[in-house]
Coordinates of N, CA and C in Angstrom, one line a residue:
M1 N -8.3 -15.3 48.0 CA -9.0 -14.5 47.0 C -10.4 -15.0 46.8
F2 N -11.3 -14.1 46.6 CA -12.7 -14.4 46.5 C -13.3 -13.5 45.5
Y3 N -13.9 -14.1 44.5 CA -14.5 -13.3 43.4 C -16.0 -13.7 43.3
I4 N -16.8 -12.7 42.9 CA -18.2 -13.0 42.5 C -18.4 -12.4 41.1
L5 N -18.7 -13.3 40.1 CA -18.9 -13.0 38.7 C -20.3 -13.2 38.4
Y6 N -21.1 -12.2 38.0 CA -22.5 -12.5 37.7 C -23.0 -11.5 36.6
G7 N -24.1 -11.9 36.0 CA -24.7 -11.1 35.0 C -25.2 -12.0 33.8
E8 N -25.7 -11.3 32.8 CA -26.3 -11.9 31.6 C -25.3 -12.3 30.6
D9 N -24.1 -11.7 30.6 CA -23.1 -11.9 29.6 C -22.2 -13.1 29.9
D10 N -22.7 -14.3 29.6 CA -22.0 -15.5 29.9 C -20.6 -15.6 29.2
F11 N -20.5 -15.0 28.0 CA -19.2 -15.0 27.3 C -18.1 -14.3 28.1
S12 N -18.5 -13.1 28.6 CA -17.5 -12.3 29.3 C -17.2 -12.9 30.7
I13 N -18.2 -13.5 31.3 CA -18.0 -14.2 32.6 C -17.0 -15.3 32.3
H14 N -17.1 -16.1 31.3 CA -16.2 -17.2 30.9 C -14.8 -16.6 30.7
Q15 N -14.7 -15.5 30.0 CA -13.4 -14.9 29.8 C -12.8 -14.4 31.1
A16 N -13.5 -13.8 32.0 CA -13.0 -13.4 33.2 C -12.5 -14.6 34.1
L17 N -13.2 -15.7 34.1 CA -12.8 -16.9 34.8 C -11.4 -17.3 34.2
G18 N -11.3 -17.3 32.8 CA -10.1 -17.7 32.2 C -8.9 -16.8 32.6
E19 N -9.2 -15.5 32.8 CA -8.1 -14.6 33.2 C -7.7 -14.9 34.6
I20 N -8.7 -15.2 35.5 CA -8.3 -15.6 36.9 C -7.5 -16.8 36.9
K21 N -7.8 -17.8 36.1 CA -7.0 -19.0 36.0 C -5.6 -18.7 35.5
E22 N -5.5 -17.9 34.5 CA -4.2 -17.5 33.9 C -3.3 -16.9 35.0
G23 N -3.9 -16.2 35.9 CA -3.1 -15.6 37.0 C -2.7 -16.5 38.1
L24 N -3.1 -17.7 38.1 CA -2.8 -18.7 39.1 C -1.7 -19.7 38.8
G25 N -1.0 -19.4 37.7 CA 0.1 -20.3 37.4 C -0.1 -21.3 36.3
D26 N 0.7 -22.3 36.4 CA 0.7 -23.4 35.3 C -0.7 -24.0 35.2
A27 N -1.2 -24.1 33.9 CA -2.5 -24.6 33.7 C -2.6 -26.1 34.0
G28 N -1.5 -26.8 33.9 CA -1.6 -28.3 34.2 C -1.8 -28.6 35.6
T29 N -1.0 -27.9 36.5 CA -1.1 -28.1 37.9 C -2.4 -27.5 38.4
L30 N -2.8 -26.4 37.8 CA -4.1 -25.8 38.3 C -5.3 -26.7 37.9
A31 N -5.2 -27.4 36.8 CA -6.3 -28.3 36.4 C -6.5 -29.4 37.5
V32 N -5.4 -29.9 38.0 CA -5.5 -30.9 39.1 C -6.1 -30.3 40.4
N33 N -5.9 -29.0 40.5 CA -6.3 -28.3 41.8 C -7.6 -27.5 41.6
T34 N -8.4 -27.8 40.6 CA -9.6 -27.0 40.3 C -10.8 -27.9 40.6
V35 N -11.8 -27.4 41.3 CA -13.0 -28.1 41.5 C -14.2 -27.2 41.1
S36 N -15.1 -27.8 40.4 CA -16.4 -27.1 40.0 C -17.5 -27.7 40.8
L37 N -18.3 -26.8 41.5 CA -19.4 -27.3 42.3 C -20.7 -26.7 41.8
D38 N -21.7 -27.5 41.9 CA -23.1 -27.1 41.5 C -23.8 -26.4 42.6
G39 N -24.0 -25.1 42.6 CA -24.7 -24.4 43.7 C -26.1 -24.9 43.9
E40 N -26.7 -25.6 43.0 CA -28.0 -26.1 43.1 C -28.1 -27.1 44.3
H41 N -27.1 -27.9 44.4 CA -27.1 -29.0 45.4 C -26.0 -28.9 46.5
L42 N -25.3 -27.8 46.5 CA -24.2 -27.7 47.4 C -24.7 -27.3 48.9
T43 N -23.9 -27.9 49.8 CA -24.2 -27.5 51.2 C -23.0 -26.7 51.7
L44 N -23.2 -25.9 52.7 CA -22.1 -25.1 53.3 C -20.9 -26.0 53.7
N45 N -21.2 -27.1 54.3 CA -20.1 -28.0 54.7 C -19.3 -28.5 53.5
E46 N -19.9 -28.8 52.4 CA -19.2 -29.2 51.2 C -18.3 -28.1 50.7
L47 N -18.8 -26.9 50.7 CA -18.1 -25.8 50.2 C -16.9 -25.5 51.2
R48 N -17.1 -25.6 52.5 CA -16.1 -25.4 53.4 C -15.0 -26.4 53.3
H49 N -15.3 -27.7 53.1 CA -14.4 -28.7 52.9 C -13.5 -28.5 51.7
N50 N -14.2 -28.1 50.5 CA -13.4 -27.9 49.3 C -12.5 -26.6 49.4
C51 N -12.9 -25.6 50.1 CA -12.1 -24.4 50.3 C -11.0 -24.6 51.2
N52 N -11.1 -25.6 52.1 CA -10.0 -25.8 53.1 C -9.1 -26.9 52.7
T53 N -9.2 -27.5 51.6 CA -8.3 -28.5 51.1 C -7.1 -27.8 50.5
V54 N -5.9 -28.4 50.9 CA -4.7 -27.8 50.5 C -4.4 -28.2 49.0
P55 N -3.8 -27.3 48.2 CA -3.5 -27.6 46.8 C -2.4 -28.7 46.7
F56 N -2.5 -29.5 45.7 CA -1.5 -30.6 45.5 C -0.4 -30.1 44.6
L57 N 0.8 -29.9 45.1 CA 2.0 -29.5 44.4 C 1.8 -28.3 43.5
A58 N 1.0 -27.3 44.1 CA 0.7 -26.1 43.3 C 0.5 -25.0 44.4
P59 N 0.7 -23.7 43.9 CA 0.5 -22.6 44.9 C -1.0 -22.3 45.2
Y60 N -1.9 -22.7 44.3 CA -3.3 -22.4 44.5 C -4.2 -23.5 44.2
R61 N -5.4 -23.5 44.8 CA -6.5 -24.4 44.5 C -7.7 -23.5 44.1
L62 N -8.3 -23.8 43.0 CA -9.4 -23.0 42.5 C -10.8 -23.7 42.8
V63 N -11.7 -23.1 43.4 CA -13.0 -23.6 43.7 C -14.0 -22.7 43.0
V64 N -14.7 -23.3 42.0 CA -15.7 -22.5 41.2 C -17.1 -23.1 41.6
V65 N -18.0 -22.2 42.0 CA -19.4 -22.6 42.3 C -20.3 -21.8 41.4
K66 N -21.1 -22.6 40.7 CA -22.0 -22.0 39.7 C -23.5 -22.1 40.2
G67 N -24.2 -21.0 40.2 CA -25.6 -21.0 40.5 C -26.0 -21.0 42.0
L68 N -25.2 -20.6 42.9 CA -25.5 -20.6 44.3 C -26.4 -19.4 44.6
L69 N -26.0 -18.2 44.2 CA -26.6 -17.0 44.6 C -28.1 -16.9 44.1
K70 N -28.4 -17.5 43.0 CA -29.7 -17.3 42.4 C -30.8 -17.8 43.4
H71 N -30.5 -18.8 44.2 CA -31.4 -19.3 45.2 C -31.8 -18.4 46.3
F72 N -31.2 -17.2 46.4 CA -31.5 -16.3 47.4 C -32.0 -15.0 46.9
E73 N -32.5 -15.1 45.6 CA -33.2 -13.9 45.0 C -34.4 -13.5 45.8
P74 N -34.6 -12.2 46.0 CA -35.9 -11.8 46.7 C -37.1 -12.3 46.0
G75 N -38.1 -12.8 46.8 CA -39.3 -13.3 46.2 C -39.2 -14.7 45.9
T76 N -38.1 -15.4 46.1 CA -38.0 -16.8 45.7 C -38.7 -17.6 46.8
S77 N -39.4 -18.6 46.4 CA -40.1 -19.5 47.4 C -39.0 -20.4 47.9
K78 N -39.3 -21.1 49.0 CA -38.3 -22.0 49.6 C -38.0 -23.2 48.6
L79 N -36.8 -23.3 48.3 CA -36.4 -24.4 47.3 C -35.8 -25.6 48.0
H80 N -35.0 -25.4 49.0 CA -34.3 -26.5 49.7 C -34.3 -26.2 51.2
P81 N -34.7 -27.1 52.1 CA -34.7 -26.8 53.5 C -33.4 -26.2 54.0
G82 N -33.4 -25.2 54.8 CA -32.2 -24.6 55.4 C -31.4 -23.9 54.4
R83 N -31.8 -23.7 53.2 CA -30.9 -23.1 52.2 C -31.5 -21.9 51.6
A84 N -32.6 -22.0 51.0 CA -33.2 -20.8 50.3 C -34.0 -20.0 51.2
I85 N -34.2 -18.8 50.8 CA -35.0 -17.8 51.6 C -36.5 -18.0 51.3
T86 N -37.3 -17.4 52.1 CA -38.7 -17.3 51.8 C -39.0 -15.8 51.7
Q87 N -40.1 -15.5 51.1 CA -40.5 -14.1 50.9 C -40.8 -13.5 52.3
A88 N -41.3 -14.2 53.2 CA -41.7 -13.7 54.5 C -40.5 -13.3 55.4
D89 N -39.6 -14.2 55.5 CA -38.6 -14.0 56.6 C -37.2 -13.6 56.1
G90 N -36.9 -13.9 54.9 CA -35.6 -13.6 54.3 C -34.4 -14.3 55.0
R91 N -34.6 -15.4 55.6 CA -33.5 -16.1 56.3 C -32.6 -16.7 55.2
L92 N -31.3 -16.8 55.6 CA -30.3 -17.5 54.7 C -30.1 -18.9 55.1
G93 N -30.7 -19.4 56.2 CA -30.4 -20.7 56.6 C -29.0 -20.9 57.0
E94 N -28.4 -22.1 56.6 CA -27.0 -22.4 56.9 C -26.1 -21.4 56.2
W95 N -26.5 -20.8 55.2 CA -25.6 -19.9 54.4 C -25.3 -18.6 55.1
K96 N -26.0 -18.3 56.2 CA -25.7 -17.1 56.9 C -24.3 -17.1 57.5
D97 N -23.7 -18.3 57.6 CA -22.3 -18.5 58.1 C -21.3 -18.4 56.9
L98 N -21.7 -18.2 55.7 CA -20.8 -18.2 54.6 C -19.7 -17.1 54.7
P99 N -20.1 -15.8 55.1 CA -19.1 -14.8 55.2 C -18.0 -15.2 56.2
C100 N -18.3 -15.8 57.3 CA -17.3 -16.2 58.3 C -16.5 -17.3 57.7
C101 N -17.1 -18.2 56.9 CA -16.3 -19.3 56.3 C -15.3 -18.7 55.3
I102 N -15.7 -17.8 54.5 CA -14.9 -17.2 53.5 C -13.7 -16.5 54.2
E103 N -13.9 -15.8 55.3 CA -12.8 -15.1 56.0 C -11.8 -16.1 56.5
Q104 N -12.2 -17.4 56.7 CA -11.3 -18.4 57.3 C -10.7 -19.3 56.3
I105 N -11.0 -19.2 55.0 CA -10.4 -20.2 54.1 C -8.9 -19.9 53.9
T106 N -8.2 -21.0 53.6 CA -6.8 -20.9 53.4 C -6.4 -19.9 52.3
P107 N -5.3 -19.2 52.5 CA -4.9 -18.2 51.5 C -4.5 -18.8 50.1
T108 N -4.4 -20.1 50.1 CA -4.0 -20.8 48.9 C -5.3 -21.2 48.0
T109 N -6.5 -20.9 48.6 CA -7.7 -21.1 47.9 C -8.2 -19.9 47.2
V110 N -8.6 -20.0 45.9 CA -9.3 -19.0 45.2 C -10.7 -19.4 45.0
L111 N -11.7 -18.7 45.6 CA -13.1 -19.1 45.4 C -13.8 -18.1 44.5
V112 N -14.5 -18.7 43.5 CA -15.2 -17.9 42.5 C -16.6 -18.4 42.5
L113 N -17.6 -17.5 42.7 CA -19.0 -17.7 42.6 C -19.4 -17.1 41.3
I114 N -20.1 -17.9 40.5 CA -20.6 -17.5 39.2 C -22.1 -17.7 39.1
D115 N -22.8 -16.6 38.7 CA -24.2 -16.7 38.6 C -24.7 -15.8 37.4
G116 N -26.0 -16.0 37.1 CA -26.6 -15.2 36.0 C -27.0 -13.8 36.6
K117 N -28.0 -13.3 36.0 CA -28.5 -11.9 36.5 C -29.0 -12.1 37.9
L118 N -28.6 -11.1 38.8 CA -29.0 -11.1 40.2 C -29.6 -9.7 40.5
N119 N -30.5 -9.7 41.4 CA -31.0 -8.5 42.0 C -30.0 -8.0 43.0
K120 N -29.8 -6.7 43.1 CA -28.9 -6.2 44.1 C -29.4 -6.3 45.5
Q121 N -30.7 -6.6 45.6 CA -31.2 -6.8 47.0 C -31.1 -8.3 47.4
N122 N -30.4 -9.1 46.6 CA -30.2 -10.5 47.0 C -29.5 -10.5 48.3
P123 N -30.0 -11.1 49.4 CA -29.4 -11.0 50.7 C -28.1 -11.7 50.8
L124 N -27.8 -12.8 50.1 CA -26.5 -13.4 50.2 C -25.5 -12.6 49.5
L125 N -25.9 -12.0 48.3 CA -25.0 -11.2 47.6 C -24.6 -9.9 48.4
K126 N -25.6 -9.4 49.1 CA -25.3 -8.2 49.9 C -24.3 -8.5 51.1
E127 N -24.5 -9.7 51.6 CA -23.6 -10.2 52.7 C -22.1 -10.4 52.2
L128 N -22.0 -10.9 51.0 CA -20.7 -11.3 50.5 C -20.0 -10.2 49.7
S129 N -20.7 -9.3 49.2 CA -20.1 -8.2 48.4 C -18.9 -7.5 49.0
P130 N -18.9 -7.2 50.3 CA -17.8 -6.5 50.9 C -16.5 -7.4 51.0
L131 N -16.7 -8.7 50.9 CA -15.6 -9.6 51.0 C -15.0 -10.0 49.6
A132 N -15.7 -9.7 48.6 CA -15.3 -10.2 47.2 C -14.9 -9.1 46.3
E133 N -14.1 -9.6 45.3 CA -13.9 -8.7 44.1 C -15.2 -9.0 43.2
L134 N -16.0 -8.0 43.1 CA -17.3 -8.2 42.5 C -17.2 -7.7 41.0
R135 N -17.7 -8.5 40.1 CA -17.7 -8.1 38.7 C -19.0 -8.5 38.1
I136 N -19.7 -7.4 37.6 CA -21.0 -7.5 37.0 C -20.9 -7.5 35.5
F137 N -21.5 -8.4 34.8 CA -21.4 -8.5 33.3 C -22.7 -8.4 32.7
S138 N -23.1 -7.2 32.3 CA -24.3 -6.9 31.6 C -24.1 -7.1 30.1
L139 N -25.2 -7.5 29.4 CA -25.1 -7.7 28.0 C -24.8 -6.3 27.3
L140 N -23.9 -6.4 26.4 CA -23.6 -5.1 25.6 C -24.7 -5.0 24.5
R141 N -25.1 -3.8 24.4 CA -26.2 -3.5 23.4 C -25.8 -2.1 22.8
G142 N -26.4 -1.9 21.6 CA -26.3 -0.6 21.0 C -24.9 -0.1 20.7
R143 N -24.6 1.1 21.1 CA -23.3 1.7 20.8 C -22.2 1.0 21.5
R144 N -22.4 0.3 22.6 CA -21.3 -0.3 23.4 C -20.9 -1.6 22.7
L145 N -21.7 -2.2 21.9 CA -21.4 -3.5 21.3 C -20.4 -3.4 20.2
T146 N -20.6 -2.5 19.3 CA -19.8 -2.4 18.1 C -18.3 -2.2 18.5
P147 N -17.9 -1.2 19.4 CA -16.5 -1.1 19.7 C -16.0 -2.3 20.4
W148 N -16.8 -3.0 21.2 CA -16.4 -4.2 21.9 C -16.0 -5.3 20.9
I149 N -16.8 -5.4 19.8 CA -16.5 -6.4 18.8 C -15.2 -6.1 18.1
Q150 N -15.0 -4.8 17.8 CA -13.7 -4.4 17.2 C -12.5 -4.6 18.1
Q151 N -12.6 -4.3 19.3 CA -11.5 -4.5 20.3 C -11.2 -6.0 20.4
W152 N -12.3 -6.8 20.5 CA -12.1 -8.3 20.7 C -11.4 -8.9 19.5
V153 N -11.8 -8.5 18.3 CA -11.2 -9.0 17.1 C -9.7 -8.6 17.0
T154 N -9.5 -7.3 17.3 CA -8.1 -6.8 17.3 C -7.2 -7.5 18.4
G155 N -7.8 -7.7 19.5 CA -7.1 -8.4 20.6 C -6.7 -9.8 20.3
K156 N -7.4 -10.4 19.3 CA -7.1 -11.8 18.8 C -6.2 -11.7 17.6
N157 N -5.6 -10.6 17.3 CA -4.8 -10.3 16.1 C -5.5 -10.5 14.8
G158 N -6.8 -10.2 14.8 CA -7.6 -10.3 13.6 C -8.0 -8.9 13.1
T159 N -8.6 -8.9 12.0 CA -9.1 -7.6 11.4 C -10.6 -7.8 11.0
I160 N -11.3 -6.8 11.1 CA -12.7 -6.8 10.7 C -13.1 -5.4 10.2
T161 N -13.9 -5.4 9.1 CA -14.3 -4.1 8.6 C -15.4 -3.5 9.4
P162 N -15.6 -2.2 9.3 CA -16.7 -1.6 10.1 C -18.0 -2.1 9.6
E163 N -18.2 -2.4 8.4 CA -19.4 -3.0 7.9 C -19.7 -4.4 8.5
A164 N -18.7 -5.2 8.6 CA -18.8 -6.5 9.2 C -19.1 -6.4 10.7
T165 N -18.4 -5.4 11.3 CA -18.7 -5.2 12.8 C -20.1 -4.8 13.0
N166 N -20.6 -3.9 12.2 CA -22.0 -3.4 12.3 C -23.0 -4.6 12.1
L167 N -22.7 -5.4 11.0 CA -23.6 -6.5 10.7 C -23.6 -7.5 11.9
L168 N -22.4 -7.8 12.4 CA -22.4 -8.8 13.5 C -23.1 -8.2 14.7
A169 N -22.9 -7.0 15.0 CA -23.7 -6.3 16.2 C -25.2 -6.4 15.9
E170 N -25.6 -6.2 14.7 CA -27.0 -6.2 14.4 C -27.6 -7.7 14.6
L171 N -26.8 -8.7 14.1 CA -27.2 -10.1 14.2 C -27.2 -10.5 15.7
I172 N -26.3 -10.0 16.5 CA -26.3 -10.4 17.9 C -27.5 -9.8 18.6
G173 N -27.9 -8.7 18.2 CA -29.1 -8.1 18.8 C -28.7 -6.7 19.4
G174 N -27.7 -6.1 18.9 CA -27.2 -4.8 19.4 C -28.0 -3.7 18.8

């Protein structure tokens, strides 16, 4: 399984990751089989190694990578040799092999890439999108925010008045 979660709504991204974790079985054994990697300093070989490690006494291993895709945004200058793109050539460096790597990871590995707001022209995102369950989390504003607050409170078995919902939405920036 392979997921890409990105956008400006960190809260909803965190919730989505929690839902993925819930679907992978016992929280205790999953905690032992979860690794979080920093996309800022990650190499393809490190990712490959973590994705091909067999889970310990559990059905799944969860590999979460934060901040990898942002380095391939269009117009980004070269950040790390062999990894980031340049405006002129658009090369992915070693990461051009990531789609092949993902197709070969063990079925017991669940890979989740998490990032902030990304341009749809991001070359690595374009390469990986057909292989992933893609979820985009835009900030809720205006008319979409108020019903979301009401649903969230109700989902937590709480109650909130319409006035409080409107005030909260206004304070959040809706």
